[in-house]
Coordinates of C-alpha atoms and ligand atoms in Angstrom, one line a residue:
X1416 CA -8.5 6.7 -25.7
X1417 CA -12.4 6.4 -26.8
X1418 CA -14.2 5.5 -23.6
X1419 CA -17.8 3.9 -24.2
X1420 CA -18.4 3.3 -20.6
X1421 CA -21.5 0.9 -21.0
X1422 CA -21.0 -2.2 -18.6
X1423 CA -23.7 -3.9 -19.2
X1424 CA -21.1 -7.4 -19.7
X1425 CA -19.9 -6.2 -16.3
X1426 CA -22.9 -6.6 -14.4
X1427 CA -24.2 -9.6 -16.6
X1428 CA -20.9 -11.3 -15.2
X1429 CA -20.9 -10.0 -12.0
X1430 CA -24.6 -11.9 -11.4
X1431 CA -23.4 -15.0 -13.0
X1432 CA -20.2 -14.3 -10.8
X1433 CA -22.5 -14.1 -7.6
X1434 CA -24.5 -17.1 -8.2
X1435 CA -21.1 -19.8 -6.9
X1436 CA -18.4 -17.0 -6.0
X1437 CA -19.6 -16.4 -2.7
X1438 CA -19.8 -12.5 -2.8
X1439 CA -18.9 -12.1 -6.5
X1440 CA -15.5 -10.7 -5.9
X1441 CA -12.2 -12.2 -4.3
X1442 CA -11.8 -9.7 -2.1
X1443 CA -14.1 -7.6 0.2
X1444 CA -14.0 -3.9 -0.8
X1445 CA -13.6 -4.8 -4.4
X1446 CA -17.8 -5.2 -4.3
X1447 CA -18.3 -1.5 -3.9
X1448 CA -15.2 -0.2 -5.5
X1449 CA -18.1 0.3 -9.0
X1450 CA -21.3 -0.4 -9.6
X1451 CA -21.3 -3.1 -10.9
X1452 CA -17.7 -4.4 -10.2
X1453 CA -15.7 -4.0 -13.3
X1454 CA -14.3 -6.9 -15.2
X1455 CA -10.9 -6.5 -16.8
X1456 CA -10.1 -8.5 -20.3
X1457 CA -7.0 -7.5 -19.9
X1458 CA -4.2 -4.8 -19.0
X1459 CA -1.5 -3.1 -21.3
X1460 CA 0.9 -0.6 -19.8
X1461 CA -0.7 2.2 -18.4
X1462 CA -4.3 0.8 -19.5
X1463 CA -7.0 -1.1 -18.1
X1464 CA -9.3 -2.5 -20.9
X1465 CA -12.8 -4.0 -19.7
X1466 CA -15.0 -6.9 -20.8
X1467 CA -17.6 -3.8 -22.5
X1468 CA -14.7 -2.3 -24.8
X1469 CA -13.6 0.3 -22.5
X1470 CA -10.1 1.7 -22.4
X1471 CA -9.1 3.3 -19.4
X1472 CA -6.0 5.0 -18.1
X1473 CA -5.5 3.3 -14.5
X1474 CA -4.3 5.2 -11.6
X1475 CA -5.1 2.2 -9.3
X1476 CA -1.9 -0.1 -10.3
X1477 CA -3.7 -3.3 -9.0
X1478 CA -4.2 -1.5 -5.2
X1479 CA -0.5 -0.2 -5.8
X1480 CA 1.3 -3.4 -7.3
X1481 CA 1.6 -2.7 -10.9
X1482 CA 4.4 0.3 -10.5
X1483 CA 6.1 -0.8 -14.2
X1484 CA 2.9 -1.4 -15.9
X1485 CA 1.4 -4.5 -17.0
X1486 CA 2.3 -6.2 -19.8
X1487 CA 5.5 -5.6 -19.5
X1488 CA 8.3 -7.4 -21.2
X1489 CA 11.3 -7.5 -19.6
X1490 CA 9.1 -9.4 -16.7
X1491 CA 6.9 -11.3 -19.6
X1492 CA 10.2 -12.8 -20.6
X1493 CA 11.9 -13.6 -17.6
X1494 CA 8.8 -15.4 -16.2
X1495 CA 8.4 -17.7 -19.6
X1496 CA 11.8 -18.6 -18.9
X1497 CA 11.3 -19.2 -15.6
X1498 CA 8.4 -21.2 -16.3
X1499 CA 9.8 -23.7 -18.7
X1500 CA 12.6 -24.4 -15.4
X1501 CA 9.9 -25.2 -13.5
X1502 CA 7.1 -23.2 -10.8
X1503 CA 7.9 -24.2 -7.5
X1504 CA 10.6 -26.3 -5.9
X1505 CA 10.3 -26.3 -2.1
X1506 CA 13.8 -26.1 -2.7
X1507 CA 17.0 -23.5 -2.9
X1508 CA 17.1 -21.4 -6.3
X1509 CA 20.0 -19.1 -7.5
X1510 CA 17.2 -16.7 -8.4
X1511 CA 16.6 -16.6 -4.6
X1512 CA 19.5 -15.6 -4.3
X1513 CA 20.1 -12.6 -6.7
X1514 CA 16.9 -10.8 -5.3
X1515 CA 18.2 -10.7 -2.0
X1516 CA 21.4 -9.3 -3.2
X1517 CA 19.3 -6.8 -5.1
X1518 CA 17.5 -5.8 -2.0
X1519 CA 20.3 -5.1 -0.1
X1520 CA 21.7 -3.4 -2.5
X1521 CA 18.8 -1.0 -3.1
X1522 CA 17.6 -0.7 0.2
X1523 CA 19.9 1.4 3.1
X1524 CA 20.4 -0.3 6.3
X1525 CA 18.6 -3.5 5.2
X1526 CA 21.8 -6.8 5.4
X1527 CA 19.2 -9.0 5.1
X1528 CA 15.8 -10.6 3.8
X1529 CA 13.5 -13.1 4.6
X1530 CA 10.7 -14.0 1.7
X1531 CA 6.9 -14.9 1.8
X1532 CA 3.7 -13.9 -0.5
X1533 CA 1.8 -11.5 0.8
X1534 CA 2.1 -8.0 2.5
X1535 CA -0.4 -9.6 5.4
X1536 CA 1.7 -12.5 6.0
X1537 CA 5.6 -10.9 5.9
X1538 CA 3.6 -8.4 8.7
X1539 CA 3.0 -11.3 10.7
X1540 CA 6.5 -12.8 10.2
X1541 CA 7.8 -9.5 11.2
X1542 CA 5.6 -9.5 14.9
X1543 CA 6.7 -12.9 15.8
X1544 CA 10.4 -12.0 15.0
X1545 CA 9.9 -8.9 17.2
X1546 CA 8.2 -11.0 19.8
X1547 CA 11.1 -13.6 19.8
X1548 CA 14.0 -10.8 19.6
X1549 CA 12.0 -9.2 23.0
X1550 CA 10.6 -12.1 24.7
X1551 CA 7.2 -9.3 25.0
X1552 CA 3.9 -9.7 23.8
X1553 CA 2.4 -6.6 23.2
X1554 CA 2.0 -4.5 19.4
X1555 CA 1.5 -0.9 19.3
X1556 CA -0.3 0.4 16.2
X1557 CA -2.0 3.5 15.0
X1558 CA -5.3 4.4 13.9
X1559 CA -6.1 4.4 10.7
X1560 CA -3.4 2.0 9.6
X1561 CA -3.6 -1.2 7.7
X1562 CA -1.7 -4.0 8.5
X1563 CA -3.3 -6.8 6.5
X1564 CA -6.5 -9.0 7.3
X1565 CA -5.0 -10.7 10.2
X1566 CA -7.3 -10.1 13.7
X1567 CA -3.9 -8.8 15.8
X1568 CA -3.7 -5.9 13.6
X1569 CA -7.1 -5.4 11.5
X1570 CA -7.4 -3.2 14.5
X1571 CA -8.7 0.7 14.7
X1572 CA -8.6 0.6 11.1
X1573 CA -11.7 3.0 10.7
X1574 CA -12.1 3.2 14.9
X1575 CA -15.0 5.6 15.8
X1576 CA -13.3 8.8 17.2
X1577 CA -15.3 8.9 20.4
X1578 CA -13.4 5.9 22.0
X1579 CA -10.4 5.8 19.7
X1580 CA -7.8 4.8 21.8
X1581 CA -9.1 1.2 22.9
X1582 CA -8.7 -1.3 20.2
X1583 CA -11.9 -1.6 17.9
X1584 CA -12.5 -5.0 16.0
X1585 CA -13.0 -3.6 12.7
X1586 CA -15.0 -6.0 11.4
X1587 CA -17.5 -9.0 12.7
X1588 CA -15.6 -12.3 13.5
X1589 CA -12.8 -10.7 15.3
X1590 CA -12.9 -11.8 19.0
X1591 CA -10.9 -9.1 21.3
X1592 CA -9.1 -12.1 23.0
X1593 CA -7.5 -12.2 19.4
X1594 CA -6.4 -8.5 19.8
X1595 CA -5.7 -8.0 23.7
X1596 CA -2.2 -8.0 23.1
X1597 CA -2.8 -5.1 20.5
X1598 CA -2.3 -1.1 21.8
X1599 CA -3.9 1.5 19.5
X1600 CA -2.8 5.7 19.4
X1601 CA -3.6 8.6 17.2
X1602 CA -0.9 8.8 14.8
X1603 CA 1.5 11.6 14.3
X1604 CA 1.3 12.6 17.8
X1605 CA 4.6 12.7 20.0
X1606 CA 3.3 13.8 23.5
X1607 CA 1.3 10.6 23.2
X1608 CA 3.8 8.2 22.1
X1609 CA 6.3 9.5 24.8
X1610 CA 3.7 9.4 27.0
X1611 CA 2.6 5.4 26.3
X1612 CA 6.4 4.5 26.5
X1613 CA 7.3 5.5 30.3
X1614 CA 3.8 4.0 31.5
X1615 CA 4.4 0.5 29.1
X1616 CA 7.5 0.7 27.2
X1617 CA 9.0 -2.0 28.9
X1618 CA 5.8 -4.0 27.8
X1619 CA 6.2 -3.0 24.1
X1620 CA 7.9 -6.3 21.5
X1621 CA 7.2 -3.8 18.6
X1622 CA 5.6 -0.7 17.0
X1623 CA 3.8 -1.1 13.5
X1624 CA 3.9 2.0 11.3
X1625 CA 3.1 2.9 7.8
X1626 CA 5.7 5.3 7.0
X1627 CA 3.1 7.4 4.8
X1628 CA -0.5 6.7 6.2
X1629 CA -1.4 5.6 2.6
X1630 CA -4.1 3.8 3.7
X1631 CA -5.8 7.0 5.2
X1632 CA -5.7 9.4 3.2
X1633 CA -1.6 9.4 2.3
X1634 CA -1.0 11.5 5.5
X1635 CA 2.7 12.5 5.7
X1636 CA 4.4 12.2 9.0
X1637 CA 5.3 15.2 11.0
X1638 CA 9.4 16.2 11.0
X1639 CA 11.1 14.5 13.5
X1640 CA 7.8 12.1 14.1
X1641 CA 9.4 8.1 12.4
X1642 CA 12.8 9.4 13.9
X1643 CA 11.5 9.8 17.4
X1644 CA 10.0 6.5 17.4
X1645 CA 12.7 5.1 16.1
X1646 CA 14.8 6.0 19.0
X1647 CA 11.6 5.5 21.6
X1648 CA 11.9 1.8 20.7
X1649 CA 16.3 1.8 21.1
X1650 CA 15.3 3.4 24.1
X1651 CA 12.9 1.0 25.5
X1652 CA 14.5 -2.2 24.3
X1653 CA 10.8 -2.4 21.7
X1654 CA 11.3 -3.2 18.0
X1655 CA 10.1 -0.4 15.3
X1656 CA 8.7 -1.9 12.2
X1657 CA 8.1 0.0 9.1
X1658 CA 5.2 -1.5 7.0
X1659 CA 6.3 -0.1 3.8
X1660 CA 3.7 -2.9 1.8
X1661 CA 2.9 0.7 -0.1
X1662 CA 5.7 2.6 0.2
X1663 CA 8.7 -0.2 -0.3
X1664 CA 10.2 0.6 -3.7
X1665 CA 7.7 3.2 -4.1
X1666 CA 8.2 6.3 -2.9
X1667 CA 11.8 5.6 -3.5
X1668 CA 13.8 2.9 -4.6
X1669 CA 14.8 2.5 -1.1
X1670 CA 11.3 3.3 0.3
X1671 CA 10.8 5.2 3.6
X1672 CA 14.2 4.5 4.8
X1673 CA 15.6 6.4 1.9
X1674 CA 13.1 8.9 1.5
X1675 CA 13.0 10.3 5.3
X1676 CA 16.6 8.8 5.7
X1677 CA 15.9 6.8 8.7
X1678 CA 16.3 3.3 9.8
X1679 CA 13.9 0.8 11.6
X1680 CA 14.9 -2.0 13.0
X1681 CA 12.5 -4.4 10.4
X1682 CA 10.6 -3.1 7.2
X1683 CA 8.1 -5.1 5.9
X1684 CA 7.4 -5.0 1.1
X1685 CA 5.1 -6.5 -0.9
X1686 CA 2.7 -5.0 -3.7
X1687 CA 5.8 -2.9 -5.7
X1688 CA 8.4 -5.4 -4.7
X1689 CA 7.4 -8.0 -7.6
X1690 CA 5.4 -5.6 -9.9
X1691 CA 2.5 -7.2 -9.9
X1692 CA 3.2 -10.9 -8.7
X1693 CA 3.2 -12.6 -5.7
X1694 CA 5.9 -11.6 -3.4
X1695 CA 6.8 -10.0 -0.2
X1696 CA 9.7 -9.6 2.0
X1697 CA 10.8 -8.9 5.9
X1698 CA 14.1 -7.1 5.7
X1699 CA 16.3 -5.4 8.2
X1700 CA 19.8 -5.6 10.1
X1701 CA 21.1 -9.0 10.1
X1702 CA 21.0 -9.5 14.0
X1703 CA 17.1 -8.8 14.1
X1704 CA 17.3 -12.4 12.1
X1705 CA 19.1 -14.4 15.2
X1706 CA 16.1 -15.1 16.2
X1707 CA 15.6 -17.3 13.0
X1708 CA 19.2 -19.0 12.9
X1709 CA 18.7 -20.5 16.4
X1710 CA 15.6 -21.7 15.9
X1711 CA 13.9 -19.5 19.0
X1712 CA 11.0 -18.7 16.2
X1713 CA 10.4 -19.8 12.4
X1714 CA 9.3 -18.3 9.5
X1715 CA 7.6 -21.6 7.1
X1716 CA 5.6 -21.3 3.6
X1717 CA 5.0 -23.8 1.5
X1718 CA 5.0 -21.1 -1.5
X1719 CA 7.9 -19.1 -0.1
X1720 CA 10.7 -18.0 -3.1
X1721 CA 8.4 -19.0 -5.3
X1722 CA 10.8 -19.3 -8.7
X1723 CA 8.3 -16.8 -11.3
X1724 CA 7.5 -14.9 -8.4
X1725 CA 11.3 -14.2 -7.5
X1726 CA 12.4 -13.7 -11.0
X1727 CA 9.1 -11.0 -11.7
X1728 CA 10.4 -9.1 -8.9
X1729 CA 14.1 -9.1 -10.2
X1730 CA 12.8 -7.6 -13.2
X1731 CA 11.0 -5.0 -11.6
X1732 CA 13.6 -4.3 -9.3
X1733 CA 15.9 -3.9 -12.3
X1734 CA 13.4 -1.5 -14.5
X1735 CA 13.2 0.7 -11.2
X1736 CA 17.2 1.1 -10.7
X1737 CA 17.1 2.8 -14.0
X1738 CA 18.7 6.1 -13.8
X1739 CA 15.9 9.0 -13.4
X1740 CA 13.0 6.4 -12.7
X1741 CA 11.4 7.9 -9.4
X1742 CA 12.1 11.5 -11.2
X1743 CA 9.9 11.1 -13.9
X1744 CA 7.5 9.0 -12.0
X1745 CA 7.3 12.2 -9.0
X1746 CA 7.3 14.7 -11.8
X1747 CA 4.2 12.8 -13.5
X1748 CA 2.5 12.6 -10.1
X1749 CA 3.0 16.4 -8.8
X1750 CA 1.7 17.0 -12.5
X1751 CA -1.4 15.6 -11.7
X1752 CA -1.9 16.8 -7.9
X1753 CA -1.2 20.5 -9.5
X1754 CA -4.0 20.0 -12.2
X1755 CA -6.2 18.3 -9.5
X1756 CA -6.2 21.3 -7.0
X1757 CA -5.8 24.3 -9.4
X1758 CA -8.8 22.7 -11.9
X1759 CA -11.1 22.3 -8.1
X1760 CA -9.9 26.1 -7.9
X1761 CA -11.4 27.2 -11.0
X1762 CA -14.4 25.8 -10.6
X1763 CA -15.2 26.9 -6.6
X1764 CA -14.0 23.2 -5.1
X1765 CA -11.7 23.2 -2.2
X1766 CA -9.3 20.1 -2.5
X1767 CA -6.1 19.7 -1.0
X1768 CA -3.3 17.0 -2.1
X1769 CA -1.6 15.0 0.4
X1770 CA 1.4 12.0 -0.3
X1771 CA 4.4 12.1 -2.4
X1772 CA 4.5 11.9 -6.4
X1773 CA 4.5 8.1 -6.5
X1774 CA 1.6 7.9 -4.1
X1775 CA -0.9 10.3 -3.4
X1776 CA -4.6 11.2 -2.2
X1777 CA -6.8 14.4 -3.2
X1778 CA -9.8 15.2 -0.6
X1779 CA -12.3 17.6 -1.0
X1780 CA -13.7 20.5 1.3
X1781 CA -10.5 21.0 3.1
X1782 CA -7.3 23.8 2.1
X1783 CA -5.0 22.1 4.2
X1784 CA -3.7 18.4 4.0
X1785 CA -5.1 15.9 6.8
X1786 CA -1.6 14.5 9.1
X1787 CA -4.1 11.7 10.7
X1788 CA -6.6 9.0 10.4
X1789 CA -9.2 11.8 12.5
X1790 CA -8.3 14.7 10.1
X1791 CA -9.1 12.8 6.9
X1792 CA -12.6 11.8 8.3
X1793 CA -13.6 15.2 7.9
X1794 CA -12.9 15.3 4.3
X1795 CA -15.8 15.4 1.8
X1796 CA -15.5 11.8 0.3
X1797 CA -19.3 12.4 -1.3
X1798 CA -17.7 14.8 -3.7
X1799 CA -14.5 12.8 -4.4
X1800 CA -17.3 9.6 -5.2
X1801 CA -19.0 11.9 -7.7
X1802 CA -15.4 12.8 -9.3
X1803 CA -14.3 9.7 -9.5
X1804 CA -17.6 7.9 -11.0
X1805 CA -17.5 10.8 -13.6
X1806 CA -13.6 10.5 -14.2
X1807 CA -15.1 6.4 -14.6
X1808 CA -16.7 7.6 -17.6
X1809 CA -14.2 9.9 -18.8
X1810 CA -11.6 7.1 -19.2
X1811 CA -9.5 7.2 -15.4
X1812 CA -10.3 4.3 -13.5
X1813 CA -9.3 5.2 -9.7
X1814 CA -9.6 4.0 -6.2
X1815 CA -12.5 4.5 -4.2
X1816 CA -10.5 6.2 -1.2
X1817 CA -9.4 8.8 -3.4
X1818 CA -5.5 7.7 -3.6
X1819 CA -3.7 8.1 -6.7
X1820 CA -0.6 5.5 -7.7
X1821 CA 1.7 6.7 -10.4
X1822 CA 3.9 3.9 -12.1
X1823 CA 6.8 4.0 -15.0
X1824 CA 4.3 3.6 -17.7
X1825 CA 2.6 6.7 -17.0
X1826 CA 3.9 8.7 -19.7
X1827 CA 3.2 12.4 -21.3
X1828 CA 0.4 11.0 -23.5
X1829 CA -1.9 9.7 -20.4
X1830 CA -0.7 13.1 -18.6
X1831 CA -2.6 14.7 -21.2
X1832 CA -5.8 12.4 -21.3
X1833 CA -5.8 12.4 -17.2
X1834 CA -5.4 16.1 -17.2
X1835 CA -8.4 16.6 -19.6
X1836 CA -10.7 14.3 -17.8
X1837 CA -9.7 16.2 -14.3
X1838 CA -11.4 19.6 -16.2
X1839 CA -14.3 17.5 -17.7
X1840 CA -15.1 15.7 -14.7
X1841 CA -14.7 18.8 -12.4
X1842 CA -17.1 20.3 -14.3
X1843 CA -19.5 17.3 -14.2
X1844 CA -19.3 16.9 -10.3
X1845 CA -19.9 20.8 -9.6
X1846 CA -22.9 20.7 -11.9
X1847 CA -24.2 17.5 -10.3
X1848 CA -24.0 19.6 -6.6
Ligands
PLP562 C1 0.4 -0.9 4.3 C2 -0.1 -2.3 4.0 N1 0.3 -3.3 4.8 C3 -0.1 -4.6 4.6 C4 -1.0 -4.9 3.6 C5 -1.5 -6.3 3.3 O1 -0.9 -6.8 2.2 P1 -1.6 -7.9 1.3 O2 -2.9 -7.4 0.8 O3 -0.6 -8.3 0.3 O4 -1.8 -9.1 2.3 C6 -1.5 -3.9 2.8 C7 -2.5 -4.1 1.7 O5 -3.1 -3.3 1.2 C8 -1.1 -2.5 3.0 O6 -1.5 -1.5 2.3

């Protein structure tokens, strides 16, 4: 895997790309994930390949999407077939059909689904069910946690410690009338969540959780932590929602549900649900869906069951119930964490590894895994950014927040490149200090 690592193309496109794109990129962050933004030709299994010849073993997946690879042809065929039948109907499909079946059968505790596109819009669908199902108004979220884009929950995302606990816009154009129904905690923290429920349980329509806090720094939650909110919203008549838009068919093939063995009332997938396409889902016991069948709320999308959307995440769904997946997929992963923290040993770095196998997040200048959004600020990002510009050049493309996605086409072969680039580029960012 020869890496060049000129990008001269890159940033030739990227300023014809900012002359009518307003930004140059699609999405926000993806303007300072490289300098200049990289531009993909295209992707092949485990590899990235860029407009400047570059070959790169990807750790990103697509922000988490791509858990089978890209390329791949068991979904390749089964979307050409799909295609030829047509792209959207605004209509019933078997397909449809078969993926909720599949769902239900992967996923414990979940009787049914309810589709839409994107991990930000099933979130939403999921509030407004729980707001139905409650007849309350108020969201309880948790620093650090992302949600989607939406201004109800892009809320104490990256909240300045000092006055964490009232909800922070966390960006300009977010008015706080368009959050005043939103209540922000730490995270991980009991005493406080016990504490919020007998002053405003009875307020509470539903409590928004990542199940790992993947989005800062891949935090695990403390034993006993999901389960006691879990029963804090049975308790209080509140619904819990898992946002497992990361962790869905992820961490395992029943996500968080399986992996901690617990059961929200609602979970919320998207990104590893269709492998790379457009897809997400609400799922959860079939009375949480009342609220649906007599009309009291609706759920609408003119692009909802899309039919090469459905049928992509059949196929991934499929390539994931193989027997001994998530093994070698959490073997490859642990692989990596262990060379990551015993290669920052050798050469004087302190790094800890926090996550599971499938998802994980190294930081620097710390021995001991963060547990919340305030712990993983104290982490030593400038020495991750130095790592990962010189892992850049030594063929690993990753993600600027220093998370790590593993996927089924990480094989033994890019074990061995990543492996050697860890050494190489530890070296690099010590001598650079
Ligand atoms: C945990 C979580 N929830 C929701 C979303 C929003 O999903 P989407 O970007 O598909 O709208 C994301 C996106 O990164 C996410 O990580």
């Amino acid at each position: 895997m020869a890496s060049i690592h000129t990008t001269s193309r890159s940033a030739e496109l990227y300023e014809r790309a900012s002359r009518s794109l307003a930004t140059g990129v699609s999405s926000s962050l993806r303007r300072f994930v490289t300098q200049p933004p990289l531009y993909i030709d295209h992707a092949d299994g485990p590899h990235f390949y860029d407009v400047d010849g570059n070959c790169r073993a990807d750790y990103t997946l697509g922000w988490g999407p791509l858990i089978v690879g890209s390329n791949h042809a068991g979904i390749n065929a089964a979307v050409a077939r799909q295609l030829e039948k047509g792209y959207t109907y605004g209509c019933q499909h078997i397909a449809e059909i078969e993926l909720a079946e599949l769902i239900v059968d992967s996923v414990p505790g979940v009787e049914q689904v309810i589709f839409s596109n994107t991990g930000t819009e099933a979130i939403q669908s999921a509030i407004r069910i729980a707001r139905a199902h409650t007849g309350r108004d108020k969201i309880l979220k948790f620093e650090g946690h992302y949600h989607g884009w939406l201004n109800n929950v892009l809320v104490s995302y990256r909240p300045k410690i000092e006055d964490s606990t009232l909800p922070q816009a966390t960006c300009g154009g977010q008015p706080a009338g368009e959050f005043s129904e939103t209540l922000v905690l730490p995270w991980n923290d009991v005493d406080a969540l016990k504490d919020l429920f007998q002053r405003r349980g009875q307020e509470i329509a539903c409590v928004l959780t990542e199940p790992v806090l993947a989005n800062s720094g891949s935090c695990m939650p403390r034993p006993g932590y999901l389960e006691t909110l879990i029963e804090l919203c049975r308790e209080y008549g509140a619904v819990s929602i898992f946002d497992e838009v990361i962790t869905g068919f992820r961490i395992a093939l029943g996500g968080a549900r399986e992996y901690f063995g617990v059961e929200p009332d609602l979970s919320v997938y998207g990104k590893a649900l269709a492998g790379g396409f457009t897809m997400s889902a609400v799922g959860g016991r079939a009375e949480m869906f009342e609220v649906l069948r007599d009309m009291r709320t609706i759920h609408s999308g003119t692009y909802n069951g899309t039919s090469f959307n459905i049928v992509a995440a059949i196929e991934t769904i499929r390539e994931l119930r193989k027997p001994g997946t998530y093994d070698r997929m959490n073997a490859h992963g642990h692989a990596v964490a262990e060379a990551l923290t015993t290669t920052a040993a050798k050469y004087g770095l302190d790094a800890a590894v926090s996550g599971v196998g499938t998802v994980f997040s190294v930081h620097f200048g710390v021995t001991q895994a963060p547990r919340d959004y305030r712990e993983t600020t104290r982490t030593d990002m400038e020495t991750y950014g130095r790592f990962r510009e010189a892992m850049l050049a030594n063929g690993v493309q990753l993600l600027p927040d220093a998370r790590w996605y593993v996927g089924t086409q990480h094989d033994d072969a890019v074990l061995q490149h990543v492996i050697k680039a860890i050494e190489t580029s530890m070296k690099e960012t010590m001598r650079c200090s």
